[in-house]
CSV table of C-alpha atoms in Angstrom, one decimal:
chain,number,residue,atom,x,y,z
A,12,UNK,CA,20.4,14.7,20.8
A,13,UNK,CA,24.2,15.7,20.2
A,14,UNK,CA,26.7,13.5,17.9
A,15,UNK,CA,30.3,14.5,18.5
A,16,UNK,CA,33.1,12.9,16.2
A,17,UNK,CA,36.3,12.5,17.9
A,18,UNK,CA,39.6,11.4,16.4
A,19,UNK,CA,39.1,11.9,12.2
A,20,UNK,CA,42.0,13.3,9.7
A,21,UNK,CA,41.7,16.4,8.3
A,22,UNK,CA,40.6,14.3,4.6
A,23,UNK,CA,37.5,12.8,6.1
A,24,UNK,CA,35.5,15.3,5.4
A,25,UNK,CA,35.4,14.7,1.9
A,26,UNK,CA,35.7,10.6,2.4
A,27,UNK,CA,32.9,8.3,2.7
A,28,UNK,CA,34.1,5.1,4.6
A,29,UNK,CA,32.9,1.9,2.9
A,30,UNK,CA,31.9,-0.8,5.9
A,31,UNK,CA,31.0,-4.5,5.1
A,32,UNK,CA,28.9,-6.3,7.8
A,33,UNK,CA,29.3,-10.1,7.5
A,34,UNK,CA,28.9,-12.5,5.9
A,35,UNK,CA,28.0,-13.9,9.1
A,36,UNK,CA,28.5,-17.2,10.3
A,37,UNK,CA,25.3,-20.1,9.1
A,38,UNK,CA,24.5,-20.6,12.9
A,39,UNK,CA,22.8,-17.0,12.9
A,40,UNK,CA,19.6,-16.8,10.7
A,41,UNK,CA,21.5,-17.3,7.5
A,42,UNK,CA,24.6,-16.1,5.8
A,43,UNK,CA,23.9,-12.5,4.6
A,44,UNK,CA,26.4,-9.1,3.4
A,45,UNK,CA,25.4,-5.4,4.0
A,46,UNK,CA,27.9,-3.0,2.3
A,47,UNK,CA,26.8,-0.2,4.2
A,48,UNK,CA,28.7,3.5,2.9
A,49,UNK,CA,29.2,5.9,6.4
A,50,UNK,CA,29.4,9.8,6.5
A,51,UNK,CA,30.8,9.4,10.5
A,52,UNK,CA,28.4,7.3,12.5
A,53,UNK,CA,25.5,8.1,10.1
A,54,UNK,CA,24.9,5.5,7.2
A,55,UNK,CA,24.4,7.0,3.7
A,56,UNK,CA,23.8,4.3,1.8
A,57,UNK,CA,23.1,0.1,2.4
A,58,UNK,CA,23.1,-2.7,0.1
A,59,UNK,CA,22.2,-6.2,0.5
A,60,UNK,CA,24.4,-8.3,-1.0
A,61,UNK,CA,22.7,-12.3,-1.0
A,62,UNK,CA,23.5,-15.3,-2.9
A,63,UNK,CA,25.8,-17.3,-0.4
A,64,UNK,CA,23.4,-19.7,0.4
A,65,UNK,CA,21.9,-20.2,-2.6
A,66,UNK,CA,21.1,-23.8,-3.7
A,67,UNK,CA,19.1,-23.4,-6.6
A,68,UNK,CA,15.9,-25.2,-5.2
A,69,UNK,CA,14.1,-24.3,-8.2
A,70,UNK,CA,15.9,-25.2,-10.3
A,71,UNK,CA,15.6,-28.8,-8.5
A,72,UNK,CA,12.1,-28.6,-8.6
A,73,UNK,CA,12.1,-29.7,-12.4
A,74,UNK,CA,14.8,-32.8,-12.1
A,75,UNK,CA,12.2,-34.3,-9.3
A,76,UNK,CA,8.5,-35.5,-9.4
A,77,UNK,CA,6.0,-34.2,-7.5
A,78,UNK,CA,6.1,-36.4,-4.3
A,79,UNK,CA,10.3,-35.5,-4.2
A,80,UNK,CA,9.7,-31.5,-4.2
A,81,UNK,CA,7.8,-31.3,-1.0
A,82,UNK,CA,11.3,-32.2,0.4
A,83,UNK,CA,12.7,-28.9,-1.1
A,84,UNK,CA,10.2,-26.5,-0.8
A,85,UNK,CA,10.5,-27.1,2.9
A,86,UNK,CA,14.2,-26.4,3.3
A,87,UNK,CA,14.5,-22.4,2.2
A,88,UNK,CA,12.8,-20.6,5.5
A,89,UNK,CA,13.7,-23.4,8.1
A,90,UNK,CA,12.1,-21.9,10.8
A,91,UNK,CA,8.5,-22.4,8.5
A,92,UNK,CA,8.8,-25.9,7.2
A,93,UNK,CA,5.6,-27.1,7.6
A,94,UNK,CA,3.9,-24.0,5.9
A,95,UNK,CA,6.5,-24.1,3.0
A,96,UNK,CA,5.7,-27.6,2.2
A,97,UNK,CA,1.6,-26.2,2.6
A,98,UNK,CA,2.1,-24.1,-0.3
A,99,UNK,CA,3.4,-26.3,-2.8
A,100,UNK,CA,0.8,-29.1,-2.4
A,101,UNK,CA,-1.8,-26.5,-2.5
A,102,UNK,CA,-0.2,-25.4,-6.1
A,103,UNK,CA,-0.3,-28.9,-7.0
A,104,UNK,CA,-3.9,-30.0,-5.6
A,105,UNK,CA,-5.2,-26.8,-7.4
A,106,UNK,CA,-3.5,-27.9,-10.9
A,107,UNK,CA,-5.0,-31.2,-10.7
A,108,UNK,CA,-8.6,-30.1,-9.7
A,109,UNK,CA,-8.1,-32.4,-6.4
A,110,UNK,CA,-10.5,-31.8,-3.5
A,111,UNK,CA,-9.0,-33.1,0.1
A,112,UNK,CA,-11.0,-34.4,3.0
A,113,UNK,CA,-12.2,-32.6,5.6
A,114,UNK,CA,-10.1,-34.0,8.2
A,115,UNK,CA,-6.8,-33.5,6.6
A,116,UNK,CA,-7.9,-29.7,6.1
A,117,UNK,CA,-8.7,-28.6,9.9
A,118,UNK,CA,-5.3,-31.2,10.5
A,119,UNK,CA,-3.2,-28.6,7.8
A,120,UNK,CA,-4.7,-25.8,9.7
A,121,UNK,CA,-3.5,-26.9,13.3
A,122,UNK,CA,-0.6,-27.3,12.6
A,123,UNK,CA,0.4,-24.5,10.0
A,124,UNK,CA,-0.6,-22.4,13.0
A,125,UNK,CA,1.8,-24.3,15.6
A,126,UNK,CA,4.5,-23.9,12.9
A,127,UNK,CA,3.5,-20.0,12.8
A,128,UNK,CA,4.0,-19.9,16.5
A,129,UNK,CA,7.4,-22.0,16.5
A,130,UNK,CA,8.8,-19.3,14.1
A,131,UNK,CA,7.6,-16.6,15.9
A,132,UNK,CA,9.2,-17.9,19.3
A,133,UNK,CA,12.5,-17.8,17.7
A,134,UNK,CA,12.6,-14.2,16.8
A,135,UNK,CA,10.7,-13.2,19.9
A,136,UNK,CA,13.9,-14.7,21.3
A,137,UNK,CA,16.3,-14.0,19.2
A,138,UNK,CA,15.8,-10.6,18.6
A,139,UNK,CA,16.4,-8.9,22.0
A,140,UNK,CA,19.2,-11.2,22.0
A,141,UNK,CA,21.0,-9.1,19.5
A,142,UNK,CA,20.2,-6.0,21.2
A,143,UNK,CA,21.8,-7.0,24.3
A,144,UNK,CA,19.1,-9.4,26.4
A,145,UNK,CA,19.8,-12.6,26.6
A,146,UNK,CA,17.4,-13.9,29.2
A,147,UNK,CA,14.3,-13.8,26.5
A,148,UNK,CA,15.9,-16.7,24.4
A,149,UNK,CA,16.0,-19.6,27.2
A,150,UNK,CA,12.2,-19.0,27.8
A,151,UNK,CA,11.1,-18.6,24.0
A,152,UNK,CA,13.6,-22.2,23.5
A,153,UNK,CA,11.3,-23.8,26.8
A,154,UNK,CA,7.9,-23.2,24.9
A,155,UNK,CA,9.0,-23.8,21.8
A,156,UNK,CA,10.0,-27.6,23.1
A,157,UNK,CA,6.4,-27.9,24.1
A,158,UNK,CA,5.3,-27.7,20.9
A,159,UNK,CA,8.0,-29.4,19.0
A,160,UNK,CA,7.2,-32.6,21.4
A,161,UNK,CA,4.2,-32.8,19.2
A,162,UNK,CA,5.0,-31.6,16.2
A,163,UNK,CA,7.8,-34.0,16.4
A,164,UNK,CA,5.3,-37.0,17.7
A,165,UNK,CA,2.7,-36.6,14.5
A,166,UNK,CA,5.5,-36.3,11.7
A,167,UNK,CA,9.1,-37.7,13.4
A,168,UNK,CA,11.0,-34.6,12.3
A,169,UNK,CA,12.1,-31.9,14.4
A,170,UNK,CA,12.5,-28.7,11.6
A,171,UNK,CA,11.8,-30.6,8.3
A,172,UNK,CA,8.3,-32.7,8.9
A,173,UNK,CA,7.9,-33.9,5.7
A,174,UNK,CA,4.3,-34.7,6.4
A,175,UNK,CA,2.3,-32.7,3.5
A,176,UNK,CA,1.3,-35.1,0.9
A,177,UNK,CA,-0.5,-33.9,-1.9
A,178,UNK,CA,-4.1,-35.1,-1.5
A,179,UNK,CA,-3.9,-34.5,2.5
A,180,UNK,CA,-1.4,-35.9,5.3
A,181,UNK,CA,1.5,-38.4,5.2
A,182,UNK,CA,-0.2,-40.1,8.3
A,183,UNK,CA,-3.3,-39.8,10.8
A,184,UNK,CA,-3.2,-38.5,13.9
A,185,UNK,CA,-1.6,-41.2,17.0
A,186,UNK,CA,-4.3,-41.7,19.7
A,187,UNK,CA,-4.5,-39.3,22.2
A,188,UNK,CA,-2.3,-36.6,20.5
A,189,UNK,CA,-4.9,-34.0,20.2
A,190,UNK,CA,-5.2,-34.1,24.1
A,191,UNK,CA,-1.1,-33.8,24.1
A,192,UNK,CA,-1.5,-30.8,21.5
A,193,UNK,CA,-3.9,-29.3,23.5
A,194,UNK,CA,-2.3,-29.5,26.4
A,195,UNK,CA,1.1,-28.1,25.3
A,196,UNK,CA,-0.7,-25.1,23.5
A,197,UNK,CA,-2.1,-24.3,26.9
A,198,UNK,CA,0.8,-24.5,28.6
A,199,UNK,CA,2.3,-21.8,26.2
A,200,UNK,CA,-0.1,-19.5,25.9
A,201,UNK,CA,0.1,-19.3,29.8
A,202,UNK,CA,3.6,-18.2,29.6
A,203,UNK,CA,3.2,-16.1,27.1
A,204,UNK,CA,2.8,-13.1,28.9
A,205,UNK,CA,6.7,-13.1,30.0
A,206,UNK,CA,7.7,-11.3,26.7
A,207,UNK,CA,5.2,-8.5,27.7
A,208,UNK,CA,6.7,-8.0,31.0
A,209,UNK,CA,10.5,-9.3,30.4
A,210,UNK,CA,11.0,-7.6,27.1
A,211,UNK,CA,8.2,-4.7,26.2
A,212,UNK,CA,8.4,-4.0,30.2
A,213,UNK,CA,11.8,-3.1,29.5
A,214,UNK,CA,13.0,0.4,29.2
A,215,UNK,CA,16.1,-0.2,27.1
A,216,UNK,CA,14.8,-2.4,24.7
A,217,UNK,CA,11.7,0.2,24.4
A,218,UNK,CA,14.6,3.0,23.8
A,219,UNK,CA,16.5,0.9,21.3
A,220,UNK,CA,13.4,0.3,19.1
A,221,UNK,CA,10.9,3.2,19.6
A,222,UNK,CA,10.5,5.8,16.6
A,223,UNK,CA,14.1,3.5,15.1
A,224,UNK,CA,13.6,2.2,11.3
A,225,UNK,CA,10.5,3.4,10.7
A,226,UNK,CA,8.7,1.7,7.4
A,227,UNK,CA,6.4,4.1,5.8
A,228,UNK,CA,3.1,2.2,4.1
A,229,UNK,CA,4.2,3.7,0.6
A,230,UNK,CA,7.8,1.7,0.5
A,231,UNK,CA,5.8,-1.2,2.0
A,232,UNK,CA,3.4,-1.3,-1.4
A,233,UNK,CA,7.0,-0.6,-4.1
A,234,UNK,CA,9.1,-3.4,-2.2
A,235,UNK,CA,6.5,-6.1,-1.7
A,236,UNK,CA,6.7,-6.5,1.8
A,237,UNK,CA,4.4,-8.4,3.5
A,238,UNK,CA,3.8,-10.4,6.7
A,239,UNK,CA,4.0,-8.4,10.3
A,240,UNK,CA,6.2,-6.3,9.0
A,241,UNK,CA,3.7,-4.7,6.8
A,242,UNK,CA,1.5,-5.0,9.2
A,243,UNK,CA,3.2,-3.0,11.6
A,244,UNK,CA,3.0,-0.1,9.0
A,245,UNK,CA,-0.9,0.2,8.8
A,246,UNK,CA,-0.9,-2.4,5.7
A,247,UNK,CA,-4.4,-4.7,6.9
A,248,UNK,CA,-3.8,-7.4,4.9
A,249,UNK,CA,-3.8,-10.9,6.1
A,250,UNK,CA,-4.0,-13.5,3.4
A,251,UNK,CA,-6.2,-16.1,5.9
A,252,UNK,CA,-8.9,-13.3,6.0
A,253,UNK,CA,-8.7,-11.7,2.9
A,254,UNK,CA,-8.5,-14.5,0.7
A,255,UNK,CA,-9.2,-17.4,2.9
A,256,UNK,CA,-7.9,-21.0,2.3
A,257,UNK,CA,-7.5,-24.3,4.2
A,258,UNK,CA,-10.3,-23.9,7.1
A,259,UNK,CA,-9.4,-20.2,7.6
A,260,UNK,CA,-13.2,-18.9,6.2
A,261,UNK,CA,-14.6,-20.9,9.0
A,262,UNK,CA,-11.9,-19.3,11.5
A,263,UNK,CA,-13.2,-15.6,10.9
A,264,UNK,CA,-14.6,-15.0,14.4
A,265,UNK,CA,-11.7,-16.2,15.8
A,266,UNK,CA,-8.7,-14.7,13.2
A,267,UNK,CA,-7.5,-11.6,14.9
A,268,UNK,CA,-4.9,-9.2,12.8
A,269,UNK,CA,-2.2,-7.2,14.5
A,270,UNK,CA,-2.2,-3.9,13.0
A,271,UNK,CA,-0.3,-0.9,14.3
A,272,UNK,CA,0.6,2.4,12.4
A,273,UNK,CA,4.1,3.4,13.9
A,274,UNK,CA,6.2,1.0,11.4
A,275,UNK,CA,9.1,1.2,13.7
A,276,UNK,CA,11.2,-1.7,15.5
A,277,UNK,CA,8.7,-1.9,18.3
A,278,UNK,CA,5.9,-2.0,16.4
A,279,UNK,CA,7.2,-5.0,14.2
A,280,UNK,CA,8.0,-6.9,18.1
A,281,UNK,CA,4.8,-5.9,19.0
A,282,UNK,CA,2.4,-7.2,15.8
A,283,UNK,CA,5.0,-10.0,16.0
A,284,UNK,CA,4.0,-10.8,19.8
A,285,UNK,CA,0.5,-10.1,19.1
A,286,UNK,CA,0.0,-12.4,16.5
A,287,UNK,CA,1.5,-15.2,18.6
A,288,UNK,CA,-1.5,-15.5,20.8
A,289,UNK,CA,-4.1,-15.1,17.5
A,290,UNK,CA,-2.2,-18.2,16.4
A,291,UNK,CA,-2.8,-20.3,20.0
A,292,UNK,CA,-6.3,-19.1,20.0
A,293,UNK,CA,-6.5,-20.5,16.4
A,294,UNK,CA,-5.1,-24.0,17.2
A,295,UNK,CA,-7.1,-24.2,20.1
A,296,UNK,CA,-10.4,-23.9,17.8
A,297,UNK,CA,-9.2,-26.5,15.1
A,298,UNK,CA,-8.4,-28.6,18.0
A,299,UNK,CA,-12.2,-28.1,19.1
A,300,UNK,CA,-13.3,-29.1,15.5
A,301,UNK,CA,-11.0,-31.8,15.0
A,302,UNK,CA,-12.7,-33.5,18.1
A,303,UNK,CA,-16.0,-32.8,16.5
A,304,UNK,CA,-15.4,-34.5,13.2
A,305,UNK,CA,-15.8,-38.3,12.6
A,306,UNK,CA,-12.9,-40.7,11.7
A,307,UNK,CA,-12.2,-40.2,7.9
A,308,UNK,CA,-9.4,-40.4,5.8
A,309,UNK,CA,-6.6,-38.1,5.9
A,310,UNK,CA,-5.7,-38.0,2.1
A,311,UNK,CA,-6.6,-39.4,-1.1
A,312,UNK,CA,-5.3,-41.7,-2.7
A,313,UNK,CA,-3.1,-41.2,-5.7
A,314,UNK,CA,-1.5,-43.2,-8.9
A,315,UNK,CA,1.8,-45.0,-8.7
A,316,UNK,CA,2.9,-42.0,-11.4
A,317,UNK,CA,1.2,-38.8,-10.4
A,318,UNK,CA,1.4,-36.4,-13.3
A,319,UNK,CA,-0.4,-32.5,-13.1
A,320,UNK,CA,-2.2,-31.7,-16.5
A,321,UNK,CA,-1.0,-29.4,-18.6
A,322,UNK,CA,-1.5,-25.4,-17.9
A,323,UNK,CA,-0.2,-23.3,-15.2
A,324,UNK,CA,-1.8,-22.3,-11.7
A,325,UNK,CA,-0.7,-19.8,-8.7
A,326,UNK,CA,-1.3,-20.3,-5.3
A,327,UNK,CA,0.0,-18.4,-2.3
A,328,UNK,CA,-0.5,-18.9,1.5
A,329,UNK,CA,0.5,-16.4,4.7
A,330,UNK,CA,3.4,-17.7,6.0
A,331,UNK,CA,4.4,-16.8,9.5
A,332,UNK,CA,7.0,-14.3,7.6
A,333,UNK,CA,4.8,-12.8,4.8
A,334,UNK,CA,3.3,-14.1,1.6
A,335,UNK,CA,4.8,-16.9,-0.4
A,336,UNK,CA,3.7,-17.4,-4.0
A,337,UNK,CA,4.1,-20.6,-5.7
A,338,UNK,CA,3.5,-20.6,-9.5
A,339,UNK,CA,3.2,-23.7,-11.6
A,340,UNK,CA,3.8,-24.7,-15.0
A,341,UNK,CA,2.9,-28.4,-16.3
A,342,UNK,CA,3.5,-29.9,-19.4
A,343,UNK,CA,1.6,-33.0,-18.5
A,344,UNK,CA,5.0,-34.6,-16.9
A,345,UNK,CA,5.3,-36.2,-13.6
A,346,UNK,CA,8.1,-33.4,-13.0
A,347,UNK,CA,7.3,-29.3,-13.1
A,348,UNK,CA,8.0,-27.7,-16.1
A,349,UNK,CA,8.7,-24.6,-14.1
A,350,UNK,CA,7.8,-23.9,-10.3
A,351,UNK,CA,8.8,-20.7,-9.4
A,352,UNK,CA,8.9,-19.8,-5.5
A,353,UNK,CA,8.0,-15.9,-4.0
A,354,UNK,CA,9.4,-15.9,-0.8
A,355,UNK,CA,9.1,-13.5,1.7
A,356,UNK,CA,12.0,-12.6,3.1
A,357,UNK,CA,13.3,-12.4,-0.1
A,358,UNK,CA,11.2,-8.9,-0.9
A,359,UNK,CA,11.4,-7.9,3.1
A,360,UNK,CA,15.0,-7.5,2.7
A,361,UNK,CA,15.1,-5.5,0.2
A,362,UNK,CA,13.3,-2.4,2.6
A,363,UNK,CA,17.2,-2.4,4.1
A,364,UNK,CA,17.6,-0.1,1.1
A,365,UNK,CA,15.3,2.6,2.3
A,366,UNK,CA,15.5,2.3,6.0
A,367,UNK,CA,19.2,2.0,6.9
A,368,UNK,CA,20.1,5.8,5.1
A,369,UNK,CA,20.1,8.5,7.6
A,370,UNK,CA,20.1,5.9,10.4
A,371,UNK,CA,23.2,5.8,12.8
A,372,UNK,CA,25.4,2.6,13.2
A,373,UNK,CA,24.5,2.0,16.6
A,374,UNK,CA,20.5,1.6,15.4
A,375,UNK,CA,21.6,-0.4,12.4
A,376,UNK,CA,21.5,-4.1,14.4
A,377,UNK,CA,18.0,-3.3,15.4
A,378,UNK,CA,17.0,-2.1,12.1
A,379,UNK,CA,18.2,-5.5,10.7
A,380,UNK,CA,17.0,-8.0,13.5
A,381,UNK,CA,13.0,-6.0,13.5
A,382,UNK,CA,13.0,-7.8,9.8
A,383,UNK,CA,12.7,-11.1,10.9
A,384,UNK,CA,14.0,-13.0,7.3
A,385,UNK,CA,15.6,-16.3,7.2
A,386,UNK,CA,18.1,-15.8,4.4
A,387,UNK,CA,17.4,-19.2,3.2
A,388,UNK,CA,14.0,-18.1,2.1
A,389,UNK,CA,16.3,-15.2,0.2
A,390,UNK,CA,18.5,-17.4,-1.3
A,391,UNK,CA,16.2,-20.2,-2.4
């Protein structure tokens, strides 16, 4: 490969040119800076500047009771709303020793793996998009109306369902959804396969992301990062088999994890693509069991004041991007003393720092967009 720089003054050799990138407008995936430092076309040095969107959710978290946070924690990673929501009830079921039924569980598992599969449509969309392909977004926007039909039919929300309840569901499921559900997860997974031929087929997006912004395993481990992206480094950790919750230990014949070892841009598409279909093949057998199981109840019932005892408890679950942490502190009150959120794109972002050096310009878009964060979940 030859680089030829045309057109500098006779002081650039000795001048580093200091280049902001954004911050972008909030229609993208969030409002986010890079101060990036250039020698030419070649970065030296990249630093994330966050913090724009910041709304202090955690601090909220202690002026509201535990029935007004779910609205909060399901705000910060948009795309995941459902799973966000997930997380904090499980912190709060865990602190108060509650046990759910059976029905709401495989239900919480359904759809926290539709949810997965919405957010993975968006950047299987949006991400050629910002290397120059536009056709891939109007087919991942078709199937991902297939399945917001009935996400939006079970909970009447669109991105923020609101339908966790801690102790199980908001509501049971309408007659004759699970055949709708069914139904639309069948028509997506048989359109799946245009992403393999429309954008991996496709020479130029191949070239844009093959051997670009490789991740090595060791920065993977000091930053934290988690989700696909560390998958796509060799990292074989999946939370749902590793340290199974909701139905996941009875999913473990059918839970496959995408693991590749080239931690590069096409690599992170690829695990990203891959574990798309795991996620259809996973709704499709809690739809199986949730035809199986008896009419029940879908969640406990609870006091007029629900207060957690006091102490403090963690729980995490895999969210579609990565591991989110939720750690709880009671004083006895019907409010958190302290709940403090790990998000992941808020330790994903922070590999920018290692793999933009050394990396031209040109490559930088694709370095960024392979990341798949939602800034809100940086700036929660």
């Amino acid at each position: 490969m030859t680089e030829t720089t045309v057109g500098i003054g006779g002081a650039a050799e000795s001048t580093d040119m200091v280049l902001n990138i954004g911050p972008q407008h909030p229609s993208t995936h969030g409002v986010l800076r890079l101060r990036l430092v250039l020698d030419g076309e070649r970065i030296q040095s990249a630093e994330p500047v966050i913090g724009y969107m910041h709304r202090g959710a955690e601090k909220l978290f202690e002026a509201r009771d535990y029935r007004q946070i779910i609205m909060l924690a399901n705000r910060h990673d948009w795309l995941s709303a459902f799973s966000n929501e997930l997380g904090v009830v499980l912190a709060v079921e865990r602190m108060l020793g509650m046990e759910v039924p059976e029905r709401a569980v495989w239900t919480r598992t359904l759809l926290a793996e539709l949810n997965r599969v919405l957010n993975h449509l968006m950047f299987l969309g949006s991400y050629p998009l910002e290397l120059g392909g536009i056709t891939p977004i109007f087919y991942a926007f078709r199937e991902r109306e297939d399945l917001q039909h009935v996400m939006e039919e079970i909970s009447g929300g669109r991105m923020h369902y609101m339908f966790n309840r801690v102790g199980g569901l908001k509501d049971d499921l309408p007659a004759g959804w699970l055949g709708r559900a069914r139904q639309a997860v069948a028509e997506v997974r048989s359109r799946m396969g245009v992403y393999d031929d429309l954008v991996l087929g496709n020479e130029i997006f191949r070239g844009r992301t093959r051997g670009v912004g490789v991740l090595a395993r060791e920065t993977v481990h000091a930053y934290g990062v988690s989700g696909p992206i560390a998958r796509a480094s060799g990292v074989d950790f999946d939370l749902r088999r590793d340290e199974p919750y909701l139905a996941y230990a009875e999913l473990r014949d059918v839970l496959e994890v995408a693991i590749r070892d080239e931690g590069d841009c096409l690599a992170r598409f690829e695990c990203l693509l891959e574990q798309t279909h795991a996620s259809l093949a996973l709704a499709d057998a809690c739809l199986d069991r949730l035809d199986e199981l008896p009419p029940g109840p879908i969640n406990q019932r609870l006091p007029k004041v629900l207060k957690a005892p006091e102490g403090h408890t963690y729980a995490w679950t895999e969210n579609p991007l990565g591991l989110n942490g939720y750690y709880l502190v009671s004083k006895g009150e019907k409010t958190p003393y302290r709940l403090k959120l790990r998000s992941a794109s808020y330790n994903n972002i922070q590999a920018l720092t290692e793999l933009l050096p050394g990396t031209l310009v040109a490559d930088m878009v694709a370095i960024l967009g392979s990341l798949f964060f939602v800034v809100g979940d940086i700036d929660k």
